[in-house]
């Protein structure tokens, strides 16, 4: 797995008049002893069929492999993060799994099936979103889509609303072991201003949703690209994008690509909309 720290962010933020307290990183790029599995820090264990839209993604490249999450949004489309697809030559998608690789359906597709946002910027982490086309699926109680938000909800801040994140991310910053079980945790959305006070306005743009991460509960490495779902109506509002470079247990907000900002992009590229 390639590793990088977004060092340029602090310089960019100073020039913008906003000094971040800590540089953000994609969960995929946090240092770890195990690069392809783990769980949400201090999360709960999911039961079979609880998150039928959850997809496990094992990416491969000439330089190594890495694990990410994704969300099934239609019979043949998975929504994930651009930093997951970036540099990959192929991906194995696991659908209907709670145990990481014991899936109801498995498909492997090449990078020709990726649609990565052309304006993804790995320095600012902006436009961190991609689509993956897989062979068409039949929906079951274990494999089913998550519904996108309505266009009418595009102006909602979601501030203080409860959301649920799921994935196979690390159990802790220092974890040497791994887990194969799908994990989840409930969080509360915080304002963009709160997120900007930590990461600056270059990264924490209005196209981002951030959550509070109390009690060392957060998304972490292995959760990249996974879903953030509003509990009140089960709509997909975020794609796991970044955490503090100081670690998943730092207590600083975790960031997600805001799905409502990309509804037109999703519709244009795969025809899926609410």
PDB file of C-alpha atoms in Angstrom:
ATOM      1  CA  UNK A   1       0.000   0.000   0.000  1.00  0.00           C
ATOM      2  CA  UNK A   2       1.343   3.408  -0.862  1.00  0.00           C
ATOM      3  CA  UNK A   3       1.600   5.800   2.048  1.00  0.00           C
ATOM      4  CA  UNK A   4       1.482   9.574   1.986  1.00  0.00           C
ATOM      5  CA  UNK A   5       0.849  12.460   4.343  1.00  0.00           C
ATOM      6  CA  UNK A   6      -0.890  15.559   3.091  1.00  0.00           C
ATOM      7  CA  UNK A   7       1.880  17.961   4.094  1.00  0.00           C
ATOM      8  CA  UNK A   8       0.903  20.614   1.589  1.00  0.00           C
ATOM      9  CA  UNK A   9      -2.446  21.087   3.286  1.00  0.00           C
ATOM     10  CA  UNK A  10      -1.089  23.212   6.125  1.00  0.00           C
ATOM     11  CA  UNK A  11       0.634  25.578   3.677  1.00  0.00           C
ATOM     12  CA  UNK A  12      -2.483  25.835   1.526  1.00  0.00           C
ATOM     13  CA  UNK A  13      -4.650  26.521   4.566  1.00  0.00           C
ATOM     14  CA  UNK A  14      -2.363  29.266   5.878  1.00  0.00           C
ATOM     15  CA  UNK A  15      -2.572  31.021   2.516  1.00  0.00           C
ATOM     16  CA  UNK A  16      -6.354  30.716   2.750  1.00  0.00           C
ATOM     17  CA  UNK A  17      -6.350  32.226   6.217  1.00  0.00           C
ATOM     18  CA  UNK A  18      -7.392  28.995   7.943  1.00  0.00           C
ATOM     19  CA  UNK A  19      -4.819  27.099   9.959  1.00  0.00           C
ATOM     20  CA  UNK A  20      -5.750  23.460  10.581  1.00  0.00           C
ATOM     21  CA  UNK A  21      -4.928  21.806  13.873  1.00  0.00           C
ATOM     22  CA  UNK A  22      -3.999  18.526  12.196  1.00  0.00           C
ATOM     23  CA  UNK A  23      -3.557  17.358   8.626  1.00  0.00           C
ATOM     24  CA  UNK A  24      -6.171  14.867   7.420  1.00  0.00           C
ATOM     25  CA  UNK A  25      -5.347  11.563   5.760  1.00  0.00           C
ATOM     26  CA  UNK A  26      -7.333   9.002   3.857  1.00  0.00           C
ATOM     27  CA  UNK A  27      -7.890   5.981   6.146  1.00  0.00           C
ATOM     28  CA  UNK A  28      -6.287   3.834   3.471  1.00  0.00           C
ATOM     29  CA  UNK A  29      -3.015   5.718   3.931  1.00  0.00           C
ATOM     30  CA  UNK A  30      -2.616   5.443   7.698  1.00  0.00           C
ATOM     31  CA  UNK A  31       0.437   3.327   8.635  1.00  0.00           C
ATOM     32  CA  UNK A  32      -0.477  -0.187   9.694  1.00  0.00           C
ATOM     33  CA  UNK A  33       0.955  -3.652  10.025  1.00  0.00           C
ATOM     34  CA  UNK A  34      -1.994  -5.156   8.174  1.00  0.00           C
ATOM     35  CA  UNK A  35      -3.081  -3.372   5.012  1.00  0.00           C
ATOM     36  CA  UNK A  36      -6.222  -5.174   3.926  1.00  0.00           C
ATOM     37  CA  UNK A  37      -8.422  -5.797   6.931  1.00  0.00           C
ATOM     38  CA  UNK A  38      -9.560  -4.551  10.337  1.00  0.00           C
ATOM     39  CA  UNK A  39     -12.641  -2.875  11.788  1.00  0.00           C
ATOM     40  CA  UNK A  40     -14.213   0.403  12.877  1.00  0.00           C
ATOM     41  CA  UNK A  41     -12.515   1.437  16.117  1.00  0.00           C
ATOM     42  CA  UNK A  42     -14.571   0.417  19.152  1.00  0.00           C
ATOM     43  CA  UNK A  43     -17.558  -0.537  17.017  1.00  0.00           C
ATOM     44  CA  UNK A  44     -20.361  -3.071  17.268  1.00  0.00           C
ATOM     45  CA  UNK A  45     -20.467  -6.391  15.404  1.00  0.00           C
ATOM     46  CA  UNK A  46     -23.001  -6.468  12.563  1.00  0.00           C
ATOM     47  CA  UNK A  47     -25.356  -9.376  12.088  1.00  0.00           C
ATOM     48  CA  UNK A  48     -26.017 -11.058   8.757  1.00  0.00           C
ATOM     49  CA  UNK A  49     -28.276  -8.978   6.528  1.00  0.00           C
ATOM     50  CA  UNK A  50     -28.054  -5.861   8.709  1.00  0.00           C
ATOM     51  CA  UNK A  51     -26.202  -3.861   6.043  1.00  0.00           C
ATOM     52  CA  UNK A  52     -27.141  -5.495   2.715  1.00  0.00           C
ATOM     53  CA  UNK A  53     -25.727  -2.536   0.813  1.00  0.00           C
ATOM     54  CA  UNK A  54     -22.241  -2.914   2.325  1.00  0.00           C
ATOM     55  CA  UNK A  55     -19.584  -3.990  -0.172  1.00  0.00           C
ATOM     56  CA  UNK A  56     -16.068  -5.174   0.651  1.00  0.00           C
ATOM     57  CA  UNK A  57     -13.491  -4.196  -1.972  1.00  0.00           C
ATOM     58  CA  UNK A  58     -10.075  -5.838  -2.306  1.00  0.00           C
ATOM     59  CA  UNK A  59      -8.046  -3.699  -4.705  1.00  0.00           C
ATOM     60  CA  UNK A  60      -4.936  -4.898  -6.524  1.00  0.00           C
ATOM     61  CA  UNK A  61      -2.114  -3.094  -8.284  1.00  0.00           C
ATOM     62  CA  UNK A  62       1.418  -3.780  -9.454  1.00  0.00           C
ATOM     63  CA  UNK A  63       2.694  -2.288  -6.187  1.00  0.00           C
ATOM     64  CA  UNK A  64       0.430  -4.133  -3.750  1.00  0.00           C
ATOM     65  CA  UNK A  65      -3.143  -4.500  -2.531  1.00  0.00           C
ATOM     66  CA  UNK A  66      -5.489  -2.726  -0.156  1.00  0.00           C
ATOM     67  CA  UNK A  67      -8.953  -3.109   1.337  1.00  0.00           C
ATOM     68  CA  UNK A  68     -11.788  -0.575   1.125  1.00  0.00           C
ATOM     69  CA  UNK A  69     -15.529  -0.439   1.537  1.00  0.00           C
ATOM     70  CA  UNK A  70     -18.271   0.558  -0.837  1.00  0.00           C
ATOM     71  CA  UNK A  71     -22.035   0.930  -1.131  1.00  0.00           C
ATOM     72  CA  UNK A  72     -24.290  -0.902  -3.576  1.00  0.00           C
ATOM     73  CA  UNK A  73     -26.524   1.791  -5.105  1.00  0.00           C
ATOM     74  CA  UNK A  74     -28.082  -0.213  -7.955  1.00  0.00           C
ATOM     75  CA  UNK A  75     -28.083  -3.683  -9.472  1.00  0.00           C
ATOM     76  CA  UNK A  76     -24.620  -3.148 -10.948  1.00  0.00           C
ATOM     77  CA  UNK A  77     -23.097  -0.042  -9.432  1.00  0.00           C
ATOM     78  CA  UNK A  78     -20.943   0.391  -6.328  1.00  0.00           C
ATOM     79  CA  UNK A  79     -20.128   3.833  -4.922  1.00  0.00           C
ATOM     80  CA  UNK A  80     -16.754   4.204  -3.213  1.00  0.00           C
ATOM     81  CA  UNK A  81     -13.889   6.677  -2.715  1.00  0.00           C
ATOM     82  CA  UNK A  82     -11.529   7.900  -5.431  1.00  0.00           C
ATOM     83  CA  UNK A  83      -8.571   7.278  -3.137  1.00  0.00           C
ATOM     84  CA  UNK A  84      -9.557   3.595  -3.166  1.00  0.00           C
ATOM     85  CA  UNK A  85      -9.720   3.197  -6.943  1.00  0.00           C
ATOM     86  CA  UNK A  86      -6.669   5.409  -7.530  1.00  0.00           C
ATOM     87  CA  UNK A  87      -3.712   3.340  -8.755  1.00  0.00           C
ATOM     88  CA  UNK A  88      -5.656   0.081  -8.841  1.00  0.00           C
ATOM     89  CA  UNK A  89      -5.686  -2.325 -11.785  1.00  0.00           C
ATOM     90  CA  UNK A  90      -8.554  -4.531 -10.562  1.00  0.00           C
ATOM     91  CA  UNK A  91     -10.886  -5.121  -7.643  1.00  0.00           C
ATOM     92  CA  UNK A  92     -12.637  -8.108  -6.101  1.00  0.00           C
ATOM     93  CA  UNK A  93     -16.044  -7.098  -4.749  1.00  0.00           C
ATOM     94  CA  UNK A  94     -17.582  -9.038  -1.858  1.00  0.00           C
ATOM     95  CA  UNK A  95     -21.348  -8.595  -1.497  1.00  0.00           C
ATOM     96  CA  UNK A  96     -23.605  -9.878   1.267  1.00  0.00           C
ATOM     97  CA  UNK A  97     -20.679 -10.514   3.624  1.00  0.00           C
ATOM     98  CA  UNK A  98     -20.427 -10.040   7.361  1.00  0.00           C
ATOM     99  CA  UNK A  99     -17.337 -12.238   7.639  1.00  0.00           C
ATOM    100  CA  UNK A 100     -15.011 -10.291   5.369  1.00  0.00           C
ATOM    101  CA  UNK A 101     -14.461 -12.807   2.576  1.00  0.00           C
ATOM    102  CA  UNK A 102     -17.444 -15.134   3.117  1.00  0.00           C
ATOM    103  CA  UNK A 103     -19.746 -13.352   0.710  1.00  0.00           C
ATOM    104  CA  UNK A 104     -23.011 -14.316  -0.955  1.00  0.00           C
ATOM    105  CA  UNK A 105     -21.692 -12.935  -4.256  1.00  0.00           C
ATOM    106  CA  UNK A 106     -18.131 -12.206  -5.428  1.00  0.00           C
ATOM    107  CA  UNK A 107     -17.165 -10.408  -8.632  1.00  0.00           C
ATOM    108  CA  UNK A 108     -13.753  -9.338  -9.940  1.00  0.00           C
ATOM    109  CA  UNK A 109     -13.572  -6.472 -12.425  1.00  0.00           C
ATOM    110  CA  UNK A 110     -10.730  -4.507 -14.016  1.00  0.00           C
ATOM    111  CA  UNK A 111     -10.057  -0.783 -13.709  1.00  0.00           C
ATOM    112  CA  UNK A 112     -11.834  -0.259 -17.042  1.00  0.00           C
ATOM    113  CA  UNK A 113     -15.017  -0.574 -14.974  1.00  0.00           C
ATOM    114  CA  UNK A 114     -14.071   2.349 -12.689  1.00  0.00           C
ATOM    115  CA  UNK A 115     -15.421   5.854 -13.090  1.00  0.00           C
ATOM    116  CA  UNK A 116     -13.211   8.005 -10.876  1.00  0.00           C
ATOM    117  CA  UNK A 117     -14.075  11.659 -10.444  1.00  0.00           C
ATOM    118  CA  UNK A 118     -11.833  13.519 -12.875  1.00  0.00           C
ATOM    119  CA  UNK A 119     -11.308  16.353 -10.378  1.00  0.00           C
ATOM    120  CA  UNK A 120     -10.204  14.156  -7.464  1.00  0.00           C
ATOM    121  CA  UNK A 121      -7.347  15.974  -5.734  1.00  0.00           C
ATOM    122  CA  UNK A 122      -5.152  13.813  -3.454  1.00  0.00           C
ATOM    123  CA  UNK A 123      -3.562  16.938  -1.950  1.00  0.00           C
ATOM    124  CA  UNK A 124      -6.760  18.602  -0.721  1.00  0.00           C
ATOM    125  CA  UNK A 125      -8.755  15.323  -0.720  1.00  0.00           C
ATOM    126  CA  UNK A 126     -11.514  17.043  -2.714  1.00  0.00           C
ATOM    127  CA  UNK A 127     -13.943  15.107  -4.951  1.00  0.00           C
ATOM    128  CA  UNK A 128     -13.059  11.804  -3.300  1.00  0.00           C
ATOM    129  CA  UNK A 129     -15.641   9.670  -5.089  1.00  0.00           C
ATOM    130  CA  UNK A 130     -15.704   6.838  -7.632  1.00  0.00           C
ATOM    131  CA  UNK A 131     -18.121   4.398  -9.208  1.00  0.00           C
ATOM    132  CA  UNK A 132     -17.446   0.743  -9.988  1.00  0.00           C
ATOM    133  CA  UNK A 133     -19.554  -1.228 -12.454  1.00  0.00           C
ATOM    134  CA  UNK A 134     -20.031  -4.915 -11.618  1.00  0.00           C
ATOM    135  CA  UNK A 135     -22.140  -7.653 -13.285  1.00  0.00           C
ATOM    136  CA  UNK A 136     -25.851  -7.128 -12.647  1.00  0.00           C
ATOM    137  CA  UNK A 137     -27.158  -8.579  -9.379  1.00  0.00           C
ATOM    138  CA  UNK A 138     -30.510  -9.833  -8.181  1.00  0.00           C
ATOM    139  CA  UNK A 139     -31.461  -8.272  -4.868  1.00  0.00           C
ATOM    140  CA  UNK A 140     -32.023 -10.460  -1.803  1.00  0.00           C
ATOM    141  CA  UNK A 141     -32.343  -9.873   1.929  1.00  0.00           C
ATOM    142  CA  UNK A 142     -28.532 -10.103   2.115  1.00  0.00           C
ATOM    143  CA  UNK A 143     -27.600  -8.135  -1.006  1.00  0.00           C
ATOM    144  CA  UNK A 144     -29.575  -4.972  -1.697  1.00  0.00           C
ATOM    145  CA  UNK A 145     -29.067  -1.338  -2.592  1.00  0.00           C
ATOM    146  CA  UNK A 146     -28.988   1.687  -0.338  1.00  0.00           C
ATOM    147  CA  UNK A 147     -31.117   4.576  -1.555  1.00  0.00           C
ATOM    148  CA  UNK A 148     -29.506   7.886  -2.474  1.00  0.00           C
ATOM    149  CA  UNK A 149     -30.798  11.135  -0.955  1.00  0.00           C
ATOM    150  CA  UNK A 150     -33.400  13.109  -2.855  1.00  0.00           C
ATOM    151  CA  UNK A 151     -32.324  16.228  -4.752  1.00  0.00           C
ATOM    152  CA  UNK A 152     -34.599  18.184  -2.422  1.00  0.00           C
ATOM    153  CA  UNK A 153     -32.370  17.304   0.521  1.00  0.00           C
ATOM    154  CA  UNK A 154     -29.260  18.799  -1.082  1.00  0.00           C
ATOM    155  CA  UNK A 155     -29.404  21.884   1.103  1.00  0.00           C
ATOM    156  CA  UNK A 156     -29.729  20.007   4.386  1.00  0.00           C
ATOM    157  CA  UNK A 157     -26.660  20.344   6.612  1.00  0.00           C
ATOM    158  CA  UNK A 158     -27.524  17.165   8.543  1.00  0.00           C
ATOM    159  CA  UNK A 159     -25.971  18.889  11.574  1.00  0.00           C
ATOM    160  CA  UNK A 160     -26.562  16.944  14.821  1.00  0.00           C
ATOM    161  CA  UNK A 161     -28.399  14.156  12.977  1.00  0.00           C
ATOM    162  CA  UNK A 162     -27.539  10.540  13.719  1.00  0.00           C
ATOM    163  CA  UNK A 163     -25.748   8.464  11.113  1.00  0.00           C
ATOM    164  CA  UNK A 164     -24.292   4.962  11.001  1.00  0.00           C
ATOM    165  CA  UNK A 165     -20.942   3.979   9.474  1.00  0.00           C
ATOM    166  CA  UNK A 166     -19.982   0.384   8.719  1.00  0.00           C
ATOM    167  CA  UNK A 167     -16.911  -1.436   7.477  1.00  0.00           C
ATOM    168  CA  UNK A 168     -13.958  -3.673   8.197  1.00  0.00           C
ATOM    169  CA  UNK A 169     -11.625  -0.907   9.422  1.00  0.00           C
ATOM    170  CA  UNK A 170      -8.982  -1.223  12.155  1.00  0.00           C
ATOM    171  CA  UNK A 171      -9.946  -1.922  15.768  1.00  0.00           C
ATOM    172  CA  UNK A 172      -7.423   0.662  17.056  1.00  0.00           C
ATOM    173  CA  UNK A 173      -4.527   2.809  15.872  1.00  0.00           C
ATOM    174  CA  UNK A 174      -1.993   0.332  17.253  1.00  0.00           C
ATOM    175  CA  UNK A 175      -3.760  -2.882  16.298  1.00  0.00           C
ATOM    176  CA  UNK A 176      -1.385  -5.605  15.163  1.00  0.00           C
ATOM    177  CA  UNK A 177      -4.122  -8.191  14.777  1.00  0.00           C
ATOM    178  CA  UNK A 178      -7.078  -8.135  12.438  1.00  0.00           C
ATOM    179  CA  UNK A 179     -10.782  -8.956  12.478  1.00  0.00           C
ATOM    180  CA  UNK A 180     -12.890 -10.423   9.712  1.00  0.00           C
ATOM    181  CA  UNK A 181     -16.231  -9.268  11.110  1.00  0.00           C
ATOM    182  CA  UNK A 182     -18.230  -6.371   9.706  1.00  0.00           C
ATOM    183  CA  UNK A 183     -18.476  -3.614  12.325  1.00  0.00           C
ATOM    184  CA  UNK A 184     -20.632  -0.521  12.697  1.00  0.00           C
ATOM    185  CA  UNK A 185     -21.135   2.456  14.981  1.00  0.00           C
ATOM    186  CA  UNK A 186     -23.575   5.352  15.350  1.00  0.00           C
ATOM    187  CA  UNK A 187     -22.285   8.922  15.179  1.00  0.00           C
ATOM    188  CA  UNK A 188     -23.571  12.493  15.148  1.00  0.00           C
ATOM    189  CA  UNK A 189     -22.909  14.896  12.290  1.00  0.00           C
ATOM    190  CA  UNK A 190     -21.007  18.082  13.176  1.00  0.00           C
ATOM    191  CA  UNK A 191     -21.038  21.343  11.244  1.00  0.00           C
ATOM    192  CA  UNK A 192     -18.676  22.096   8.389  1.00  0.00           C
ATOM    193  CA  UNK A 193     -17.380  25.012  10.474  1.00  0.00           C
ATOM    194  CA  UNK A 194     -16.397  22.599  13.253  1.00  0.00           C
ATOM    195  CA  UNK A 195     -14.591  20.437  10.710  1.00  0.00           C
ATOM    196  CA  UNK A 196     -12.877  23.471   9.173  1.00  0.00           C
ATOM    197  CA  UNK A 197     -11.516  24.489  12.580  1.00  0.00           C
ATOM    198  CA  UNK A 198      -9.546  21.226  12.582  1.00  0.00           C
ATOM    199  CA  UNK A 199      -8.711  20.606   8.901  1.00  0.00           C
ATOM    200  CA  UNK A 200      -9.040  24.011   7.259  1.00  0.00           C
ATOM    201  CA  UNK A 201     -11.390  25.155   4.501  1.00  0.00           C
ATOM    202  CA  UNK A 202      -9.401  23.615   1.646  1.00  0.00           C
ATOM    203  CA  UNK A 203     -10.325  20.087   2.738  1.00  0.00           C
ATOM    204  CA  UNK A 204     -13.451  20.643   4.876  1.00  0.00           C
ATOM    205  CA  UNK A 205     -15.497  22.156   2.070  1.00  0.00           C
ATOM    206  CA  UNK A 206     -19.296  22.231   1.816  1.00  0.00           C
ATOM    207  CA  UNK A 207     -18.898  19.022  -0.238  1.00  0.00           C
ATOM    208  CA  UNK A 208     -17.870  17.173   2.932  1.00  0.00           C
ATOM    209  CA  UNK A 209     -19.815  15.802   5.904  1.00  0.00           C
ATOM    210  CA  UNK A 210     -17.992  15.361   9.206  1.00  0.00           C
ATOM    211  CA  UNK A 211     -18.883  13.367  12.308  1.00  0.00           C
ATOM    212  CA  UNK A 212     -17.891  13.641  15.948  1.00  0.00           C
ATOM    213  CA  UNK A 213     -15.679  10.747  17.130  1.00  0.00           C
ATOM    214  CA  UNK A 214     -15.986  10.529  20.932  1.00  0.00           C
ATOM    215  CA  UNK A 215     -14.739   7.673  23.102  1.00  0.00           C
ATOM    216  CA  UNK A 216     -12.163   6.612  20.486  1.00  0.00           C
ATOM    217  CA  UNK A 217     -14.951   5.552  18.139  1.00  0.00           C
ATOM    218  CA  UNK A 218     -14.276   6.355  14.491  1.00  0.00           C
ATOM    219  CA  UNK A 219     -13.792   5.097  10.986  1.00  0.00           C
ATOM    220  CA  UNK A 220     -10.258   3.866  10.336  1.00  0.00           C
ATOM    221  CA  UNK A 221      -8.007   2.085   7.860  1.00  0.00           C
ATOM    222  CA  UNK A 222     -10.029  -0.503   5.958  1.00  0.00           C
ATOM    223  CA  UNK A 223     -13.197   1.639   6.104  1.00  0.00           C
ATOM    224  CA  UNK A 224     -12.213   3.934   3.210  1.00  0.00           C
ATOM    225  CA  UNK A 225     -14.963   4.323   0.627  1.00  0.00           C
ATOM    226  CA  UNK A 226     -17.608   2.788   2.873  1.00  0.00           C
ATOM    227  CA  UNK A 227     -21.107   4.070   3.635  1.00  0.00           C
ATOM    228  CA  UNK A 228     -22.387   6.743   5.987  1.00  0.00           C
ATOM    229  CA  UNK A 229     -26.158   6.356   6.238  1.00  0.00           C
ATOM    230  CA  UNK A 230     -28.745   8.610   7.868  1.00  0.00           C
ATOM    231  CA  UNK A 231     -30.576   6.521  10.475  1.00  0.00           C
ATOM    232  CA  UNK A 232     -33.838   8.467  10.208  1.00  0.00           C
ATOM    233  CA  UNK A 233     -34.539   7.448   6.597  1.00  0.00           C
ATOM    234  CA  UNK A 234     -31.731   5.022   5.624  1.00  0.00           C
ATOM    235  CA  UNK A 235     -30.363   7.287   2.890  1.00  0.00           C
ATOM    236  CA  UNK A 236     -26.691   7.232   1.875  1.00  0.00           C
ATOM    237  CA  UNK A 237     -25.272  10.652   2.771  1.00  0.00           C
ATOM    238  CA  UNK A 238     -21.506  10.047   2.913  1.00  0.00           C
ATOM    239  CA  UNK A 239     -18.540   8.098   1.532  1.00  0.00           C
ATOM    240  CA  UNK A 240     -15.707   7.484   4.013  1.00  0.00           C
ATOM    241  CA  UNK A 241     -12.879   9.825   3.011  1.00  0.00           C
ATOM    242  CA  UNK A 242     -10.493  11.028   5.742  1.00  0.00           C
ATOM    243  CA  UNK A 243      -9.481  11.001   9.406  1.00  0.00           C
ATOM    244  CA  UNK A 244      -6.883  12.951  11.372  1.00  0.00           C
ATOM    245  CA  UNK A 245      -3.285  12.142  10.527  1.00  0.00           C
ATOM    246  CA  UNK A 246      -2.747  11.791  14.285  1.00  0.00           C
ATOM    247  CA  UNK A 247      -4.886   8.663  14.256  1.00  0.00           C
ATOM    248  CA  UNK A 248      -8.412   7.281  14.297  1.00  0.00           C
ATOM    249  CA  UNK A 249      -8.616   7.490  18.090  1.00  0.00           C
ATOM    250  CA  UNK A 250      -7.550  11.147  18.251  1.00  0.00           C
ATOM    251  CA  UNK A 251     -11.083  12.404  18.882  1.00  0.00           C
ATOM    252  CA  UNK A 252     -10.936  14.722  15.869  1.00  0.00           C
ATOM    253  CA  UNK A 253     -13.773  14.666  13.344  1.00  0.00           C
ATOM    254  CA  UNK A 254     -13.830  12.072  10.568  1.00  0.00           C
ATOM    255  CA  UNK A 255     -14.701  13.276   7.068  1.00  0.00           C
ATOM    256  CA  UNK A 256     -16.919  11.859   4.334  1.00  0.00           C
ATOM    257  CA  UNK A 257     -17.602  12.878   0.765  1.00  0.00           C
ATOM    258  CA  UNK A 258     -21.066  14.445   0.822  1.00  0.00           C
ATOM    259  CA  UNK A 259     -23.269  12.404  -1.521  1.00  0.00           C
ATOM    260  CA  UNK A 260     -25.818  15.184  -2.142  1.00  0.00           C
ATOM    261  CA  UNK A 261     -23.044  17.272  -3.723  1.00  0.00           C
ATOM    262  CA  UNK A 262     -22.509  14.555  -6.328  1.00  0.00           C
ATOM    263  CA  UNK A 263     -26.042  13.431  -7.193  1.00  0.00           C
ATOM    264  CA  UNK A 264     -25.797  14.979 -10.667  1.00  0.00           C
ATOM    265  CA  UNK A 265     -22.374  13.391 -11.198  1.00  0.00           C
ATOM    266  CA  UNK A 266     -23.733   9.986 -10.160  1.00  0.00           C
ATOM    267  CA  UNK A 267     -26.795  10.325 -12.396  1.00  0.00           C
ATOM    268  CA  UNK A 268     -24.709  11.446 -15.387  1.00  0.00           C
ATOM    269  CA  UNK A 269     -22.195   8.623 -15.056  1.00  0.00           C
ATOM    270  CA  UNK A 270     -24.408   5.656 -14.189  1.00  0.00           C
ATOM    271  CA  UNK A 271     -28.005   6.814 -14.455  1.00  0.00           C
ATOM    272  CA  UNK A 272     -28.790   6.166 -10.772  1.00  0.00           C
ATOM    273  CA  UNK A 273     -30.832   8.729  -8.877  1.00  0.00           C
ATOM    274  CA  UNK A 274     -33.569   8.842  -6.272  1.00  0.00           C
TER     275      UNK A 274
END
